[in-house]
Amino acid sequence: MSLTQYRALGRSGLVVSPMCLGTMTFGPGDWGADEAASRAVFDAYRDAGGNFVDTADIYSGGASEVFVGKFIKQSQSRDQIVLATKFGFNGSRNPLAATQGTAGNPHAGGAGSKNIHRALDASLARLGTDYIDLYWMHIWDGVTPAEEIVQTLGDLVRAGKIRHYAFSDMPAWFATKAATIAAERRVPGPIAMQLEYSLVARDVEAEHIPSARDAGMGVMPWSPLAGGFLTGKYRREDTAATGRLSGANPFGDSKFTARNWDILATVKDIAAEHDRTPAQIALAWVMAQRGVASTLIGARTVSQLTGNIAAADIRLTADQITRLDQGSAPAGGFTAGLASPMIRRMIYGGHDVAGWSD
Ligand SMILES: NC(=O)c1ccc[n+]([C@@H]2O[C@H](COP(=O)([O-])OP(=O)(O)OC[C@H]3O[C@@H](n4cnc5c(N)ncnc54)[C@H](OP(=O)(O)O)[C@@H]3O)[C@@H](O)[C@H]2O)c1
């Protein structure tokens, strides 16, 4: 597989590379890249044939969008690139200010119509373009009705300001509800889900992946290397390697758990069998999962990026996939139990009946 083996994202005509360039690292910050380093990463991704770039209004306080817009303009590639950005998180105040008593503007976050219009206009200005190819709801706000979100984003598609929209970090039921409302009303619906998905984060397999497949939404895993953990550069006995996870982890709980170290050990064994890096094996695994349309790759440097892109041509054997699957299997849970082969056989008189979206 190469980055030019394009595929449709979900049930849409949006044609994307199997790896999407994540740009959360573009811009200042503890684990970010300055403008020159970010440009080099962007150029290397384009040189490899990649056509899909993902940013967000919140990344580096808007600097990521500014960089991406500049690089697209300088490379005159706007017509070739699928440009994705996101709205939802509130940029009007430092989240750390919660303990300092300073209040932000509630209309500068969430998925209400008022904020979506504000956020989109600000993103278009920073990106220096007049349309977004794929506009993401970055996070479910738990407040705005699905009807309002479908109406607002569908109207923006019809107005030509965005070509498609999609959801990140939301309950599966919410995505299904929005997709159903859109289908019943014959209006544009969501075409993809962006979810944390890796060998050490497989919770989304129970509800989200089946929901995405049923509704024709392509799955895009984020943090496929668990923020760098699955590269193997941190060691169980010494986690002090320089990298994103050596400081405060912005994604909450530590990746350094006994279970995750065991998963990494299997990844390392299989990397040795292929004479490849653990990062490449972890990426090859997630790219091979059902429902996955395009995987977000994060890189701070060109060598990280090119190393990760090289994962696209790895074919894991059935035995290797089984070892990786078994060692990293998520705790069953209620829904996973319902979908088990044993239950299906109990229902269909001992037959392994396949559903259309299995
Ligand atoms: N929707 C969401 O809520 C959400 C959340 C997170 C991310 N995302 C998207 O997903 C993209 C990817 O996420 P991510 O950056 O967390 O992905 P990731 O692949 O899990 O982590 C990337 C980080 O791992 C390290 N790394 C990557 N390749 C390496 C290699 N070959 N060797 C050593 N270290 C390596 C680098 O950090 P260091 O060198 O600093 O250690 C790099 O910044 C983001 O850019 C963003 O577009 C979306």
Short mmCIF file of C-alpha atoms and ligand atoms in Angstrom, two decimals:
data_model
loop_
_atom_site.label_atom_id
_atom_site.label_comp_id
_atom_site.label_asym_id
_atom_site.label_seq_id
_atom_site.Cartn_x
_atom_site.Cartn_y
_atom_site.Cartn_z
CA MET A 1 0.00 0.00 0.00
CA SER A 2 1.20 3.54 -0.66
CA LEU A 3 -0.21 6.98 0.11
CA THR A 4 -1.47 7.16 -3.48
CA GLN A 5 -3.74 4.17 -2.98
CA TYR A 6 -6.63 6.55 -2.45
CA ARG A 7 -9.99 5.46 -1.15
CA ALA A 8 -13.36 7.05 -0.50
CA LEU A 9 -13.85 8.33 3.05
CA GLY A 10 -17.04 6.65 4.24
CA ARG A 11 -20.00 6.71 1.91
CA SER A 12 -18.82 9.80 0.05
CA GLY A 13 -16.90 10.91 -3.01
CA LEU A 14 -14.09 12.38 -0.89
CA VAL A 15 -10.98 10.50 -2.02
CA VAL A 16 -8.17 10.33 0.54
CA SER A 17 -4.82 8.71 1.26
CA PRO A 18 -4.72 5.76 3.69
CA MET A 19 -2.61 7.93 6.01
CA CYS A 20 -3.68 11.47 6.90
CA LEU A 21 -1.12 14.02 8.06
CA GLY A 22 -2.01 15.07 11.61
CA THR A 23 -0.77 18.58 12.40
CA MET A 24 -1.40 18.81 16.13
CA THR A 25 2.38 19.09 16.42
CA PHE A 26 2.58 22.13 14.10
CA GLY A 27 3.33 25.24 16.13
CA PRO A 28 4.90 26.19 19.43
CA GLY A 29 4.54 24.04 22.51
CA ASP A 30 6.40 21.43 24.51
CA TRP A 31 5.93 18.72 21.88
CA GLY A 32 5.44 20.94 18.84
CA ALA A 33 7.50 21.78 15.75
CA ASP A 34 8.46 25.29 14.61
CA GLU A 35 7.51 26.63 11.19
CA ALA A 36 10.57 25.31 9.34
CA ALA A 37 10.27 21.82 10.88
CA SER A 38 6.52 21.76 10.22
CA ARG A 39 7.05 22.79 6.59
CA ALA A 40 9.58 19.97 6.15
CA VAL A 41 7.07 17.44 7.55
CA PHE A 42 4.34 18.79 5.26
CA ASP A 43 6.62 18.63 2.20
CA ALA A 44 7.76 15.09 3.02
CA TYR A 45 4.14 13.95 3.32
CA ARG A 46 3.28 15.55 -0.03
CA ASP A 47 6.40 14.06 -1.66
CA ALA A 48 5.19 10.61 -0.56
CA GLY A 49 1.90 11.22 -2.39
CA GLY A 50 -0.28 12.12 0.61
CA ASN A 51 -3.35 14.26 -0.09
CA PHE A 52 -5.09 14.48 3.32
CA VAL A 53 -4.19 17.05 6.01
CA ASP A 54 -5.90 17.35 9.41
CA THR A 55 -5.72 20.39 11.69
CA ALA A 56 -7.99 22.10 14.27
CA ASP A 57 -8.78 25.63 15.35
CA ILE A 58 -7.44 24.83 18.81
CA TYR A 59 -4.05 23.36 17.82
CA SER A 60 -1.24 25.62 19.05
CA GLY A 61 -3.76 28.41 19.56
CA GLY A 62 -4.44 28.62 15.80
CA ALA A 63 -0.80 28.44 14.69
CA SER A 64 -1.30 24.99 13.16
CA GLU A 65 -4.03 26.32 10.84
CA VAL A 66 -1.88 29.32 9.92
CA PHE A 67 1.08 27.07 9.04
CA VAL A 68 -1.05 24.61 7.06
CA GLY A 69 -2.72 27.44 5.11
CA LYS A 70 0.66 28.96 4.32
CA PHE A 71 2.20 25.65 3.19
CA ILE A 72 -0.78 24.87 0.94
CA LYS A 73 -0.62 28.33 -0.60
CA GLN A 74 3.13 28.19 -1.18
CA SER A 75 2.91 24.73 -2.74
CA GLN A 76 -0.15 25.78 -4.80
CA SER A 77 -1.78 22.53 -3.78
CA ARG A 78 -5.23 23.64 -2.60
CA ASP A 79 -6.98 21.74 -5.41
CA GLN A 80 -5.07 18.54 -4.65
CA ILE A 81 -5.39 18.55 -0.87
CA VAL A 82 -8.27 17.35 1.24
CA LEU A 83 -8.17 19.95 4.00
CA ALA A 84 -9.79 19.04 7.31
CA THR A 85 -10.18 21.22 10.40
CA LYS A 86 -12.28 21.16 13.56
CA PHE A 87 -14.47 23.26 15.85
CA GLY A 88 -15.71 22.64 19.38
CA PHE A 89 -13.09 23.31 22.01
CA ASN A 90 -13.19 26.76 23.54
CA GLY A 91 -10.23 28.94 22.65
CA SER A 92 -11.36 32.01 24.57
CA ARG A 93 -9.52 31.10 27.73
CA ASN A 94 -6.67 28.97 28.94
CA PRO A 95 -8.15 25.72 30.28
CA LEU A 96 -5.70 25.94 33.17
CA ALA A 97 -7.43 29.18 34.19
CA ALA A 98 -10.25 27.16 35.79
CA THR A 99 -8.56 27.52 39.11
CA GLN A 100 -7.84 31.19 38.56
CA GLY A 101 -11.42 32.35 38.36
CA THR A 102 -11.28 33.86 34.85
CA ALA A 103 -14.32 33.04 32.75
CA GLY A 104 -14.29 32.59 28.99
CA ASN A 105 -17.01 33.12 26.39
CA PRO A 106 -19.43 30.17 26.32
CA HIS A 107 -20.23 31.03 22.70
CA ALA A 108 -16.62 30.28 21.69
CA GLY A 109 -17.02 26.52 22.10
CA GLY A 110 -19.47 23.68 21.54
CA ALA A 111 -21.56 22.62 18.59
CA GLY A 112 -24.33 25.22 18.78
CA SER A 113 -25.05 26.99 15.51
CA LYS A 114 -23.71 30.31 16.85
CA ASN A 115 -20.28 28.85 17.62
CA ILE A 116 -20.02 26.73 14.47
CA HIS A 117 -20.48 29.83 12.27
CA ARG A 118 -17.99 31.83 14.37
CA ALA A 119 -15.42 29.04 14.43
CA LEU A 120 -15.67 28.32 10.71
CA ASP A 121 -15.16 31.94 9.71
CA ALA A 122 -12.11 32.16 11.98
CA SER A 123 -10.64 28.91 10.58
CA LEU A 124 -11.20 30.02 6.97
CA ALA A 125 -9.36 33.28 7.73
CA ARG A 126 -6.40 31.50 9.38
CA LEU A 127 -6.20 28.90 6.61
CA GLY A 128 -6.50 31.52 3.85
CA THR A 129 -9.11 29.53 1.94
CA ASP A 130 -12.81 29.95 1.21
CA TYR A 131 -13.88 26.36 1.88
CA ILE A 132 -13.05 23.35 4.07
CA ASP A 133 -13.17 19.87 2.54
CA LEU A 134 -13.97 18.07 5.80
CA TYR A 135 -15.25 19.93 8.86
CA TRP A 136 -15.03 18.03 12.15
CA MET A 137 -17.03 18.44 15.29
CA HIS A 138 -13.95 18.01 17.49
CA ILE A 139 -15.81 16.91 20.61
CA TRP A 140 -19.37 16.13 21.64
CA ASP A 141 -20.59 18.96 23.88
CA GLY A 142 -23.33 16.89 25.58
CA VAL A 143 -25.73 19.82 25.18
CA THR A 144 -26.59 20.72 21.58
CA PRO A 145 -29.33 18.55 20.02
CA ALA A 146 -28.25 16.36 17.09
CA GLU A 147 -31.01 18.06 15.02
CA GLU A 148 -29.35 21.48 15.39
CA ILE A 149 -25.91 20.13 14.48
CA VAL A 150 -27.17 18.29 11.38
CA GLN A 151 -29.10 21.39 10.30
CA THR A 152 -26.17 23.78 10.80
CA LEU A 153 -23.54 21.59 9.15
CA GLY A 154 -25.87 20.49 6.35
CA ASP A 155 -26.64 24.13 5.58
CA LEU A 156 -22.91 24.89 5.45
CA VAL A 157 -22.45 22.06 2.94
CA ARG A 158 -25.25 23.50 0.82
CA ALA A 159 -23.72 26.99 1.11
CA GLY A 160 -20.40 25.62 -0.19
CA LYS A 161 -18.37 26.70 2.83
CA ILE A 162 -17.66 23.08 3.71
CA ARG A 163 -17.76 20.08 1.38
CA HIS A 164 -18.42 17.38 4.02
CA TYR A 165 -18.64 17.05 7.80
CA ALA A 166 -17.78 14.41 10.37
CA PHE A 167 -17.63 13.73 14.13
CA SER A 168 -14.73 13.20 16.50
CA ASP A 169 -14.84 12.04 20.14
CA MET A 170 -18.54 11.39 20.60
CA PRO A 171 -20.70 8.52 21.83
CA ALA A 172 -21.57 6.02 19.11
CA TRP A 173 -25.30 6.52 19.75
CA PHE A 174 -24.95 10.20 18.99
CA ALA A 175 -23.26 9.60 15.61
CA THR A 176 -25.90 7.04 14.70
CA LYS A 177 -28.69 9.43 15.69
CA ALA A 178 -27.26 12.27 13.62
CA ALA A 179 -26.67 10.02 10.61
CA THR A 180 -30.24 8.69 10.87
CA ILE A 181 -31.75 12.18 11.12
CA ALA A 182 -29.76 13.28 8.06
CA ALA A 183 -30.72 10.21 6.03
CA GLU A 184 -34.41 10.52 6.89
CA ARG A 185 -34.42 14.23 6.05
CA ARG A 186 -32.43 13.65 2.83
CA VAL A 187 -29.83 16.21 3.92
CA PRO A 188 -26.02 15.86 4.07
CA GLY A 189 -24.91 13.57 6.91
CA PRO A 190 -21.60 12.82 8.67
CA ILE A 191 -19.12 10.76 6.61
CA ALA A 192 -16.48 9.80 9.17
CA MET A 193 -15.55 9.29 12.83
CA GLN A 194 -12.22 10.36 14.37
CA LEU A 195 -11.49 8.19 17.42
CA GLU A 196 -8.63 7.26 19.70
CA TYR A 197 -7.70 3.83 18.38
CA SER A 198 -4.50 1.87 18.82
CA LEU A 199 -3.26 -1.42 20.22
CA VAL A 200 -3.52 0.10 23.71
CA ALA A 201 -6.88 1.83 23.14
CA ARG A 202 -9.45 -0.53 21.63
CA ASP A 203 -12.61 0.49 23.52
CA VAL A 204 -14.13 1.89 20.31
CA GLU A 205 -14.44 -1.60 18.85
CA ALA A 206 -17.56 -2.37 20.91
CA GLU A 207 -19.90 0.42 19.76
CA HIS A 208 -18.20 2.93 17.48
CA ILE A 209 -16.77 0.72 14.75
CA PRO A 210 -20.03 -1.20 14.15
CA SER A 211 -21.93 2.11 14.22
CA ALA A 212 -19.54 3.66 11.68
CA ARG A 213 -19.80 0.67 9.36
CA ASP A 214 -23.57 0.58 9.58
CA ALA A 215 -23.93 4.31 8.83
CA GLY A 216 -21.29 4.42 6.07
CA MET A 217 -18.82 6.48 8.09
CA GLY A 218 -15.08 5.93 7.59
CA VAL A 219 -13.06 5.50 10.79
CA MET A 220 -9.96 7.63 11.32
CA PRO A 221 -7.81 6.50 14.28
CA TRP A 222 -6.01 9.25 16.21
CA SER A 223 -2.96 8.67 18.41
CA PRO A 224 -2.32 5.33 16.64
CA LEU A 225 1.06 5.22 18.43
CA ALA A 226 -0.50 6.21 21.78
CA GLY A 227 1.35 9.52 21.68
CA GLY A 228 4.69 7.77 20.99
CA PHE A 229 4.37 4.91 23.52
CA LEU A 230 4.14 2.25 20.80
CA THR A 231 7.37 3.42 19.15
CA GLY A 232 9.17 1.55 21.94
CA LYS A 233 11.34 4.55 22.82
CA TYR A 234 10.15 4.47 26.43
CA ARG A 235 11.29 1.48 28.44
CA ARG A 236 9.52 -0.19 31.34
CA GLU A 237 12.54 0.17 33.57
CA ASP A 238 13.34 3.72 32.41
CA THR A 239 10.63 5.97 30.97
CA ALA A 240 12.84 9.03 30.84
CA ALA A 241 13.30 9.06 27.02
CA THR A 242 12.77 12.50 25.57
CA GLY A 243 9.33 12.75 24.03
CA ARG A 244 5.75 13.85 24.46
CA LEU A 245 5.01 11.35 27.21
CA SER A 246 7.96 12.36 29.35
CA GLY A 247 6.20 15.54 30.43
CA ALA A 248 2.64 16.04 31.63
CA ASN A 249 0.37 13.87 29.47
CA PRO A 250 -2.36 16.08 27.95
CA PHE A 251 -4.51 13.02 27.23
CA GLY A 252 -5.01 12.11 30.85
CA ASP A 253 -4.00 8.75 32.25
CA SER A 254 -0.47 7.53 31.80
CA LYS A 255 0.30 5.07 29.01
CA PHE A 256 2.86 3.44 31.29
CA THR A 257 0.71 0.60 32.65
CA ALA A 258 1.68 -3.06 33.15
CA ARG A 259 -0.87 -4.10 30.52
CA ASN A 260 0.53 -1.65 27.94
CA TRP A 261 4.13 -2.75 28.55
CA ASP A 262 3.05 -6.34 27.82
CA ILE A 263 1.36 -5.26 24.59
CA LEU A 264 4.49 -3.34 23.59
CA ALA A 265 6.61 -6.43 24.21
CA THR A 266 4.55 -8.36 21.63
CA VAL A 267 4.81 -5.44 19.18
CA LYS A 268 8.59 -5.47 19.60
CA ASP A 269 8.78 -9.25 19.00
CA ILE A 270 6.84 -8.91 15.75
CA ALA A 271 8.91 -5.88 14.71
CA ALA A 272 12.02 -8.05 15.04
CA GLU A 273 10.40 -10.76 12.87
CA HIS A 274 9.87 -8.17 10.11
CA ASP A 275 13.11 -6.27 10.75
CA ARG A 276 10.94 -3.17 11.14
CA THR A 277 10.29 -0.70 13.95
CA PRO A 278 7.62 -1.19 16.63
CA ALA A 279 5.94 2.02 15.40
CA GLN A 280 5.54 0.52 11.94
CA ILE A 281 4.01 -2.68 13.32
CA ALA A 282 1.57 -0.72 15.50
CA LEU A 283 0.52 1.38 12.51
CA ALA A 284 0.21 -1.65 10.22
CA TRP A 285 -2.09 -3.29 12.81
CA VAL A 286 -4.45 -0.33 13.12
CA MET A 287 -4.56 0.26 9.35
CA ALA A 288 -5.65 -3.36 8.88
CA GLN A 289 -8.62 -3.06 11.26
CA ARG A 290 -12.11 -3.23 9.84
CA GLY A 291 -13.77 0.08 9.19
CA VAL A 292 -10.50 2.04 9.20
CA ALA A 293 -10.40 4.32 6.15
CA SER A 294 -7.43 6.58 6.86
CA THR A 295 -5.07 6.68 9.85
CA LEU A 296 -3.86 9.95 11.36
CA ILE A 297 -0.10 9.99 11.63
CA GLY A 298 1.55 12.41 14.00
CA ALA A 299 5.19 13.36 13.60
CA ARG A 300 7.41 16.05 15.05
CA THR A 301 10.25 15.42 12.59
CA VAL A 302 10.71 14.30 8.98
CA SER A 303 12.48 11.11 10.01
CA GLN A 304 9.55 10.14 12.27
CA LEU A 305 7.16 10.84 9.41
CA THR A 306 8.99 8.88 6.73
CA GLY A 307 9.53 5.98 9.13
CA ASN A 308 5.81 5.91 9.88
CA ILE A 309 4.76 6.18 6.23
CA ALA A 310 6.89 3.10 5.52
CA ALA A 311 4.39 1.10 7.63
CA ALA A 312 1.96 1.28 4.74
CA ASP A 313 3.63 -1.59 2.89
CA ILE A 314 3.79 -4.03 5.84
CA ARG A 315 1.61 -7.13 5.65
CA LEU A 316 1.18 -8.81 9.01
CA THR A 317 0.62 -12.57 8.90
CA ALA A 318 -2.57 -14.07 10.30
CA ASP A 319 -0.55 -15.49 13.19
CA GLN A 320 0.98 -12.09 13.99
CA ILE A 321 -2.41 -10.39 13.90
CA THR A 322 -3.80 -13.04 16.26
CA ARG A 323 -0.94 -12.50 18.71
CA LEU A 324 -1.44 -8.75 18.63
CA ASP A 325 -5.23 -9.07 18.90
CA GLN A 326 -5.17 -11.49 21.81
CA GLY A 327 -2.62 -9.58 23.85
CA SER A 328 -4.47 -6.29 23.49
CA ALA A 329 -8.12 -7.43 23.57
CA PRO A 330 -10.31 -4.94 25.44
CA ALA A 331 -12.44 -6.05 28.34
CA GLY A 332 -15.56 -7.64 26.81
CA GLY A 333 -18.43 -5.47 27.99
CA PHE A 334 -22.15 -5.88 27.35
CA THR A 335 -22.30 -4.99 23.63
CA ALA A 336 -19.24 -7.05 22.70
CA GLY A 337 -20.92 -10.02 24.38
CA LEU A 338 -24.04 -9.58 22.24
CA ALA A 339 -21.93 -9.65 19.08
CA SER A 340 -20.05 -12.83 19.97
CA PRO A 341 -20.06 -15.75 17.51
CA MET A 342 -21.52 -17.99 20.20
CA ILE A 343 -24.62 -15.81 20.64
CA ARG A 344 -25.06 -15.60 16.84
CA ARG A 345 -24.99 -19.39 16.64
CA MET A 346 -27.55 -19.63 19.46
CA ILE A 347 -29.84 -17.38 17.41
CA TYR A 348 -29.32 -19.04 14.01
CA GLY A 349 -29.45 -22.69 14.95
CA GLY A 350 -25.71 -23.23 15.04
CA HIS A 351 -24.95 -21.38 11.79
CA ASP A 352 -22.32 -18.60 11.50
CA VAL A 353 -24.62 -16.11 9.74
CA ALA A 354 -22.80 -12.96 8.52
CA GLY A 355 -24.60 -9.61 8.69
CA TRP A 356 -24.11 -7.11 5.86
CA SER A 357 -21.98 -4.74 7.97
CA ASP A 358 -19.91 -7.37 9.85
N1 LIG B 1 -9.78 14.26 17.41
C1 LIG B 1 -9.01 14.28 18.48
O1 LIG B 1 -9.48 14.46 19.62
C2 LIG B 1 -7.54 14.10 18.32
C3 LIG B 1 -6.72 13.90 19.46
C4 LIG B 1 -5.36 13.71 19.25
C5 LIG B 1 -4.83 13.74 17.97
N2 LIG B 1 -5.64 13.96 16.89
C6 LIG B 1 -5.12 13.99 15.50
O2 LIG B 1 -4.35 12.81 15.30
C7 LIG B 1 -3.03 13.17 14.89
C8 LIG B 1 -2.08 12.12 15.38
O3 LIG B 1 -2.17 12.03 16.81
P1 LIG B 1 -0.88 11.87 17.69
O4 LIG B 1 0.09 12.95 17.32
O5 LIG B 1 -1.29 11.76 19.10
O6 LIG B 1 -0.34 10.48 17.09
P2 LIG B 1 0.70 9.42 17.63
O7 LIG B 1 1.26 8.77 16.41
O8 LIG B 1 0.09 8.53 18.64
O9 LIG B 1 1.85 10.26 18.36
C9 LIG B 1 2.70 11.07 17.61
C10 LIG B 1 3.92 11.45 18.44
O10 LIG B 1 4.67 10.28 18.74
C11 LIG B 1 6.05 10.55 18.56
N3 LIG B 1 6.48 9.78 17.39
C12 LIG B 1 5.78 9.59 16.23
N4 LIG B 1 6.46 8.79 15.39
C13 LIG B 1 7.61 8.47 16.02
C14 LIG B 1 8.71 7.65 15.68
N5 LIG B 1 8.75 7.03 14.48
N6 LIG B 1 9.73 7.52 16.57
C15 LIG B 1 9.68 8.13 17.77
N7 LIG B 1 8.66 8.92 18.16
C16 LIG B 1 7.63 9.09 17.30
C17 LIG B 1 6.18 12.05 18.34
O11 LIG B 1 6.22 12.70 19.59
P3 LIG B 1 7.57 13.04 20.38
O12 LIG B 1 8.73 12.95 19.41
O13 LIG B 1 7.36 14.41 20.91
O14 LIG B 1 7.66 12.00 21.45
C18 LIG B 1 4.86 12.37 17.68
O15 LIG B 1 4.48 13.71 17.82
C19 LIG B 1 -2.83 14.59 15.43
O16 LIG B 1 -1.84 15.31 14.75
C20 LIG B 1 -4.20 15.17 15.23
O17 LIG B 1 -4.36 15.58 13.87
C21 LIG B 1 -6.98 14.13 17.06
#
